[in-house]
Short mmCIF file of C-alpha atoms (C1' of nucleotides) in Angstrom, two decimals:
data_model
loop_
_atom_site.label_atom_id
_atom_site.label_comp_id
_atom_site.label_asym_id
_atom_site.label_seq_id
_atom_site.Cartn_x
_atom_site.Cartn_y
_atom_site.Cartn_z
CA MET M 1 16.87 6.11 -50.82
CA GLY M 2 18.22 8.61 -47.96
CA ASN M 3 16.37 11.53 -46.23
CA ILE M 4 15.60 14.11 -48.96
CA ALA M 5 13.79 16.25 -46.59
CA LYS M 6 17.29 16.77 -44.93
CA ASP M 7 19.44 16.67 -47.98
CA ILE M 8 17.68 17.67 -50.90
CA ASN M 9 17.55 21.69 -50.14
CA SER M 10 21.17 22.29 -49.59
CA THR M 11 22.20 20.13 -52.62
CA PHE M 12 20.91 21.41 -55.67
CA PRO M 13 21.57 24.67 -57.67
CA ASN M 14 17.93 25.50 -58.97
CA GLU M 15 14.10 24.29 -58.70
CA ARG M 16 14.51 22.77 -61.54
CA VAL M 17 17.29 20.27 -61.18
CA LYS M 18 15.62 19.89 -57.56
CA ALA M 19 12.53 18.96 -59.38
CA LEU M 20 14.38 16.27 -61.54
CA ILE M 21 15.47 14.57 -58.34
CA ASN M 22 12.52 14.80 -56.44
CA ILE M 23 10.27 13.31 -58.80
CA LYS M 24 12.14 10.24 -59.09
CA TYR M 25 12.79 9.95 -54.92
CA THR M 26 8.85 10.90 -54.53
CA ALA M 27 8.18 7.88 -57.17
CA ASN M 28 10.39 5.59 -55.18
CA TRP M 29 8.76 6.76 -52.02
CA LEU M 30 5.60 5.85 -52.88
CA ASP M 31 6.28 2.74 -53.88
CA THR M 32 8.19 1.65 -50.77
CA ILE M 33 5.56 3.05 -48.55
CA GLY M 34 2.88 0.95 -50.76
CA ASN M 35 4.79 -2.28 -51.08
CA GLU M 36 5.32 -1.97 -46.92
CA LEU M 37 1.64 -1.90 -46.51
CA LEU M 38 1.14 -5.03 -48.96
CA LYS M 39 4.19 -6.99 -47.61
CA PRO M 40 1.80 -8.99 -45.60
CA PHE M 41 -0.30 -10.00 -48.42
CA LYS M 42 2.75 -10.98 -50.29
CA ILE M 43 2.09 -8.87 -53.30
CA SER M 44 3.36 -5.60 -54.75
CA VAL M 45 1.74 -2.35 -55.55
CA GLN M 46 1.45 -3.30 -59.06
CA GLN M 47 0.28 -6.61 -58.70
CA TYR M 48 -2.53 -5.26 -56.50
CA ASN M 49 -3.19 -2.52 -58.91
CA ILE M 50 -3.45 -5.52 -61.73
CA LEU M 51 -5.91 -7.39 -59.45
CA ARG M 52 -7.81 -4.24 -58.54
CA ILE M 53 -8.24 -3.81 -62.41
CA LEU M 54 -9.40 -7.52 -62.80
CA ARG M 55 -11.94 -7.40 -59.95
CA GLY M 56 -13.26 -3.96 -61.51
CA ALA M 57 -13.69 -5.77 -64.91
CA GLU M 58 -16.01 -8.38 -63.67
CA GLU M 59 -15.07 -10.64 -66.35
CA ALA M 60 -11.82 -11.78 -68.50
CA ILE M 61 -10.11 -9.14 -70.24
CA THR M 62 -7.32 -9.17 -72.48
CA VAL M 63 -3.36 -8.44 -71.40
CA SER M 64 -3.35 -5.57 -73.75
CA SER M 65 -6.10 -3.87 -72.00
CA ILE M 66 -4.45 -4.33 -68.38
CA ARG M 67 -1.55 -2.87 -70.10
CA LYS M 68 -3.36 -0.08 -71.35
CA ARG M 69 -5.07 1.03 -68.12
CA MET M 70 -1.57 0.49 -66.31
CA ILE M 71 -0.07 2.52 -68.90
CA GLN M 72 2.85 0.08 -68.99
CA LYS M 73 4.49 -1.44 -71.80
CA SER M 74 3.64 -4.81 -72.65
CA PRO M 75 6.88 -6.63 -71.38
CA ASN M 76 6.39 -5.36 -68.10
CA ALA M 77 2.83 -6.33 -68.01
CA THR M 78 3.33 -9.87 -69.14
CA ARG M 79 6.16 -10.06 -66.28
CA LEU M 80 3.83 -8.89 -63.66
CA MET M 81 1.11 -11.08 -64.60
CA ASP M 82 3.61 -14.18 -64.74
CA LYS M 83 4.18 -13.32 -61.10
CA LEU M 84 0.18 -13.22 -60.36
CA CYS M 85 0.11 -16.65 -62.18
CA ASP M 86 2.58 -18.21 -60.03
CA LYS M 87 0.80 -17.17 -56.85
CA GLU M 88 -2.22 -18.51 -58.71
CA LEU M 89 -4.44 -15.19 -58.08
CA ILE M 90 -5.03 -14.54 -61.78
CA GLU M 91 -5.93 -17.50 -64.53
CA ARG M 92 -4.72 -16.80 -68.19
CA THR M 93 -6.63 -18.43 -71.16
CA ARG M 94 -5.92 -17.82 -74.91
CA CYS M 95 -8.49 -16.71 -77.21
CA GLU M 96 -10.07 -19.47 -79.26
CA ASN M 97 -11.28 -16.83 -82.19
CA ASP M 98 -7.81 -14.87 -82.27
CA ARG M 99 -5.16 -17.05 -81.06
CA ARG M 100 -2.44 -14.20 -80.63
CA ILE M 101 -4.56 -12.51 -77.75
CA VAL M 102 -4.47 -13.80 -74.04
CA TYR M 103 -7.71 -13.15 -71.63
CA VAL M 104 -6.92 -12.97 -68.01
CA LYS M 105 -9.23 -13.03 -65.20
CA ILE M 106 -9.10 -12.52 -61.47
CA SER M 107 -9.34 -16.23 -59.60
CA GLU M 108 -11.45 -17.31 -56.30
CA GLN M 109 -7.86 -16.82 -54.40
CA GLY M 110 -7.20 -13.40 -55.77
CA LEU M 111 -10.53 -11.98 -54.76
CA LYS M 112 -10.15 -13.48 -51.40
CA LEU M 113 -7.14 -11.68 -51.31
CA LEU M 114 -8.40 -8.67 -52.13
CA ALA M 115 -11.41 -8.72 -49.66
CA LYS M 116 -8.67 -8.79 -46.91
CA ILE M 117 -6.99 -5.38 -48.00
CA ASN M 118 -8.02 -2.06 -46.71
CA ILE M 119 -8.30 0.17 -49.70
CA GLU M 120 -8.67 3.40 -47.50
CA GLU M 121 -5.71 2.35 -45.43
CA PHE M 122 -3.94 1.77 -49.10
CA ASN M 123 -4.80 5.18 -50.24
CA ASN M 124 -3.83 7.26 -47.13
CA HIS M 125 -0.27 8.23 -48.16
CA MET M 126 -1.67 10.40 -50.57
CA ASN M 127 -4.04 12.31 -48.08
CA ASN M 128 -1.20 14.85 -47.04
CA ILE M 129 -1.91 16.95 -50.20
CA THR M 130 -5.67 18.28 -51.10
CA GLU M 131 -7.50 17.48 -54.44
CA ASP M 132 -6.45 21.00 -55.40
CA GLU M 133 -2.85 20.54 -54.87
CA ALA M 134 -3.06 17.00 -56.70
CA GLU M 135 -4.59 18.88 -59.78
CA THR M 136 -1.64 21.36 -59.86
CA LEU M 137 0.66 18.43 -59.47
CA ASN M 138 -0.81 16.93 -62.18
CA LYS M 139 -0.72 19.80 -64.53
CA ILE M 140 3.10 20.83 -64.20
CA LEU M 141 3.85 16.99 -64.40
CA ASP M 142 1.69 17.08 -67.81
CA LYS M 143 3.73 19.98 -68.94
CA ILE M 144 7.20 18.70 -68.38
CA ARG M 145 6.31 15.69 -71.01
CA MET O 1 5.08 2.77 -70.52
CA GLY O 2 2.05 3.68 -72.77
CA ASN O 3 0.99 7.12 -73.51
CA ILE O 4 -0.28 8.93 -70.41
CA ALA O 5 -1.38 11.89 -72.29
CA LYS O 6 -4.11 9.87 -74.31
CA ASP O 7 -4.99 7.43 -71.38
CA ILE O 8 -4.53 9.06 -67.88
CA ASN O 9 -7.78 11.51 -68.16
CA SER O 10 -10.11 9.18 -68.69
CA THR O 11 -9.03 6.36 -66.40
CA PHE O 12 -8.92 7.81 -62.91
CA PRO O 13 -11.54 8.55 -60.52
CA ASN O 14 -9.86 11.59 -59.06
CA GLU O 15 -6.89 13.93 -59.12
CA ARG O 16 -4.87 12.20 -56.05
CA VAL O 17 -5.24 8.69 -57.44
CA LYS O 18 -3.93 10.23 -60.99
CA ALA O 19 -1.07 11.93 -59.43
CA LEU O 20 -0.05 8.58 -57.81
CA ILE O 21 0.34 7.22 -61.11
CA ASN O 22 1.43 10.22 -63.09
CA ILE O 23 4.16 10.94 -60.51
CA LYS O 24 5.73 7.34 -61.34
CA TYR O 25 4.88 7.78 -64.98
CA THR O 26 7.01 10.87 -65.17
CA ALA O 27 10.03 9.53 -63.06
CA ASN O 28 10.23 6.67 -65.76
CA TRP O 29 9.89 9.21 -68.49
CA LEU O 30 12.56 11.59 -67.24
CA ASP O 31 14.43 8.47 -66.83
CA THR O 32 14.00 6.95 -70.47
CA ILE O 33 14.50 10.65 -71.86
CA GLY O 34 17.97 11.00 -69.99
CA ASN O 35 19.13 7.37 -70.98
CA GLU O 36 18.51 8.01 -74.64
CA LEU O 37 20.52 11.08 -74.67
CA LEU O 38 23.14 9.40 -72.95
CA LYS O 39 23.13 6.02 -74.99
CA PRO O 40 25.85 7.38 -77.20
CA PHE O 41 27.84 7.74 -74.44
CA LYS O 42 27.48 4.23 -72.94
CA ILE O 43 26.50 5.46 -69.30
CA SER O 44 23.04 5.67 -67.64
CA VAL O 45 21.51 9.20 -66.05
CA GLN O 46 22.91 7.61 -62.52
CA GLN O 47 26.08 6.92 -63.72
CA TYR O 48 26.13 10.43 -65.29
CA ASN O 49 25.30 11.90 -62.28
CA ILE O 50 28.04 10.05 -59.91
CA LEU O 51 30.48 11.27 -62.60
CA ARG O 52 29.63 14.70 -62.40
CA ILE O 53 29.91 14.90 -58.54
CA LEU O 54 32.96 13.44 -58.60
CA ARG O 55 34.34 15.76 -61.18
CA GLY O 56 32.97 18.96 -58.92
CA ALA O 57 34.60 17.48 -55.69
CA GLU O 58 38.29 17.71 -57.43
CA GLU O 59 39.29 15.01 -55.18
CA ALA O 60 38.70 11.55 -54.03
CA ILE O 61 35.43 11.40 -51.69
CA THR O 62 33.69 8.87 -49.75
CA VAL O 63 31.28 6.42 -51.33
CA SER O 64 29.08 7.50 -48.28
CA SER O 65 29.41 11.32 -49.34
CA ILE O 66 28.33 10.42 -52.98
CA ARG O 67 25.65 8.36 -51.46
CA LYS O 68 24.31 11.12 -49.70
CA ARG O 69 24.62 13.79 -52.74
CA MET O 70 22.44 11.40 -54.98
CA ILE O 71 20.16 10.86 -52.05
CA GLN O 72 20.37 6.89 -52.34
CA LYS O 73 20.91 4.00 -50.53
CA SER O 74 24.03 2.34 -49.84
CA PRO O 75 23.62 -0.83 -51.88
CA ASN O 76 22.97 1.29 -54.72
CA ALA O 77 25.43 3.29 -54.86
CA THR O 78 27.84 0.39 -54.50
CA ARG O 79 26.26 -1.05 -57.32
CA LEU O 80 26.48 2.12 -59.63
CA MET O 81 30.07 2.36 -58.77
CA ASP O 82 30.72 -0.98 -59.47
CA LYS O 83 29.60 -0.46 -63.05
CA LEU O 84 31.62 2.84 -63.59
CA CYS O 85 34.77 0.94 -62.30
CA ASP O 86 34.24 -1.85 -64.66
CA LYS O 87 34.09 0.96 -67.80
CA GLU O 88 37.34 2.43 -65.82
CA LEU O 89 35.47 5.54 -65.46
CA ILE O 90 36.35 5.98 -61.61
CA GLU O 91 39.03 4.56 -59.35
CA ARG O 92 38.44 3.20 -55.71
CA THR O 93 41.05 3.12 -53.04
CA ARG O 94 40.55 2.23 -49.41
CA CYS O 95 41.33 4.87 -46.87
CA GLU O 96 44.36 3.80 -44.95
CA ASN O 97 43.59 5.46 -41.42
CA ASP O 98 39.91 3.99 -41.42
CA ARG O 99 40.05 0.66 -43.47
CA ARG O 100 35.75 0.68 -43.53
CA ILE O 101 35.93 3.70 -45.93
CA VAL O 102 36.40 3.82 -49.65
CA TYR O 103 37.71 6.63 -51.42
CA VAL O 104 35.99 7.26 -55.06
CA LYS O 105 37.99 9.50 -57.67
CA ILE O 106 36.88 10.21 -61.42
CA SER O 107 39.80 8.87 -63.83
CA GLU O 108 41.21 10.51 -66.89
CA GLN O 109 38.84 8.64 -69.09
CA GLY O 110 36.13 9.80 -66.88
CA LEU O 111 37.02 13.51 -67.31
CA LYS O 112 37.42 12.84 -71.10
CA LEU O 113 33.74 11.25 -71.29
CA LEU O 114 32.25 14.39 -69.38
CA ALA O 115 33.88 16.84 -71.41
CA LYS O 116 32.20 15.29 -74.48
CA ILE O 117 28.51 15.51 -73.17
CA ASN O 118 26.71 18.62 -73.55
CA ILE O 119 25.18 19.49 -70.04
CA GLU O 120 22.78 22.14 -71.83
CA GLU O 121 21.21 19.58 -74.10
CA PHE O 122 21.16 17.03 -70.89
CA ASN O 123 19.16 19.55 -68.75
CA ASN O 124 16.84 20.65 -71.82
CA HIS O 125 14.03 18.27 -71.14
CA MET O 126 13.10 20.49 -67.95
CA ASN O 127 12.80 23.41 -69.73
CA ASN O 128 9.15 22.68 -70.59
CA ILE O 129 8.46 24.28 -67.04
CA THR O 130 9.55 27.17 -65.39
CA GLU O 131 11.48 28.10 -62.34
CA ASP O 132 8.31 28.93 -60.47
CA GLU O 133 6.63 26.01 -61.55
CA ALA O 134 9.37 23.76 -60.40
CA GLU O 135 9.19 25.39 -57.02
CA THR O 136 5.59 24.41 -56.86
CA LEU O 137 6.11 21.17 -57.74
CA ASN O 138 8.83 20.28 -55.29
CA LYS O 139 6.70 21.90 -52.49
CA ILE O 140 3.60 19.69 -53.30
CA LEU O 141 6.26 16.73 -53.61
CA ASP O 142 7.58 17.48 -50.28
CA LYS O 143 4.24 17.62 -48.59
CA ILE O 144 3.15 14.11 -50.01
CA ARG O 145 6.17 12.56 -47.88
"C1'" DT W 1 -4.23 -18.14 -103.26
"C1'" DG W 2 0.05 -16.89 -101.68
"C1'" DG W 3 3.06 -13.48 -100.06
"C1'" DT W 4 3.52 -9.24 -96.70
"C1'" DA W 5 2.57 -6.19 -93.27
"C1'" DG W 6 0.53 -5.36 -89.04
"C1'" DT W 7 -0.44 -7.37 -84.03
"C1'" DA W 8 -0.43 -9.56 -79.36
"C1'" DA W 9 2.19 -11.60 -76.39
"C1'" DT W 10 6.08 -13.21 -74.75
"C1'" DT W 11 11.56 -13.59 -73.97
"C1'" DA W 12 16.13 -12.17 -73.57
"C1'" DC W 13 19.16 -8.67 -71.82
"C1'" DC W 14 19.84 -4.57 -69.64
"C1'" DT W 15 18.83 -0.46 -65.96
"C1'" DA W 16 17.75 1.35 -61.00
"C1'" DG W 17 16.02 0.47 -56.26
"C1'" DG W 18 14.58 -1.73 -52.03
"C1'" DT W 19 15.74 -5.01 -47.41
"C1'" DA W 20 18.11 -7.74 -44.86
"C1'" DA W 21 22.37 -9.73 -43.84
"C1'" DA W 22 27.31 -10.08 -43.99
"C1'" DT W 23 32.03 -8.38 -43.45
"C1'" DA W 24 35.38 -5.67 -41.73
"C1'" DT W 25 36.79 -2.13 -39.03
"C1'" DA W 26 36.45 1.66 -35.46
"C1'" DA W 27 34.88 3.14 -30.83
"C1'" DA W 28 33.07 3.10 -27.01
"C1'" DT W 29 32.37 1.08 -22.49
"C1'" DA W 30 32.42 -2.39 -18.56
"C1'" DT H 1 42.09 -5.22 -21.72
"C1'" DA H 2 38.25 -7.47 -23.68
"C1'" DT H 3 33.45 -7.13 -25.35
"C1'" DT H 4 29.84 -4.84 -27.11
"C1'" DT H 5 28.16 -1.07 -30.04
"C1'" DA H 6 28.33 1.57 -34.04
"C1'" DT H 7 29.65 2.42 -38.65
"C1'" DA H 8 31.23 1.82 -43.79
"C1'" DT H 9 30.85 -0.71 -47.32
"C1'" DT H 10 29.45 -4.91 -49.83
"C1'" DT H 11 26.65 -9.02 -50.99
"C1'" DA H 12 22.26 -11.69 -51.86
"C1'" DC H 13 17.96 -11.79 -53.29
"C1'" DC H 14 14.07 -9.41 -54.56
"C1'" DT H 15 11.05 -5.67 -57.05
"C1'" DA H 16 9.52 -2.72 -61.42
"C1'" DG H 17 10.54 -0.88 -65.87
"C1'" DG H 18 13.21 -0.39 -70.34
"C1'" DT H 19 14.44 -2.07 -75.62
"C1'" DA H 20 15.16 -5.16 -79.16
"C1'" DA H 21 14.07 -9.36 -81.11
"C1'" DT H 22 11.32 -13.36 -81.39
"C1'" DT H 23 6.55 -16.17 -82.00
"C1'" DA H 24 2.42 -16.87 -83.30
"C1'" DC H 25 -1.09 -15.14 -85.42
"C1'" DT H 26 -4.82 -12.24 -88.54
"C1'" DA H 27 -5.42 -9.13 -91.98
"C1'" DC H 28 -5.08 -7.30 -96.15
"C1'" DC H 29 -4.05 -7.43 -101.03
"C1'" DA H 30 -2.03 -8.21 -105.32
#
DNA sequence: TGGTAGTAATTACCTAGGTAAATATAAATA
DNA sequence: TATTTATATTTACCTAGGTAATTACTACCA
């Protein structure tokens, strides 16, 4: 995207219309920054998030529970995990008791990759705002929906 | 995406991490709502935005100026206009003086389509927050970047 | 027990948006 | 004037994310 800092103020008739564009612009910006940090590791922000969820789980968990924690719809969760499977960073096994369910587990290779990534650095790009400001932001975003 | 109202509070260690997810979630939500409203007209939110910019311009303007007003990078602007061209809602003409430049103009069909869409209804989904709240939101988002 | 309804995951087809590189042209400069 | 640099747009290849439909199964219920 372009440079909103330069362009956004002169362009919008009111704060709400600006907000509409600003939310989307910021979401893309955060994504771009995150993906740049993860580029050396050849995974995306969302793929990184899934790996962290799986490491935290400490055991195989269902596709559905990952989807819920990521607040994503099923097709997207499946697609992201397809990519992690191709890279052999996770393993899928079908549940024997209920054959609709697929369990997912982080692989040794996945754990090794995570160990290389500095979480502090990854989260740095939200340090421009305080915890209070983040709370205000969350309240307003929640109110929009 | 899932239901963030139900899930988001229980899942995140602090407000900043929640904000990171919340911004993206809200951006997608706004997009989904907007696209649903525009579904009967067979255009997307971004395509609608381009048509409105072109109607406002009242004359043919360059791809580059549209791109700047949308705060988008060039490849995306080109792609969106490809789609509008296919639908015959806009017309492209190459500048005779500087043959690198392409001028874009809304077509009669494009104007007719815009006339059918109720702007009030389209902007309604931001009416949950006040102008003051939108201003606060914009300030915090600007600070993040 | 057989039929129906609900659920978990996936697939197909669509959207926006990113980077890197290619193309074509204009402008500047040695 | 010829070469180099800058600009405007497009193309190719990648990402996430949406809906609708499909597949494979479980569960329920008459």
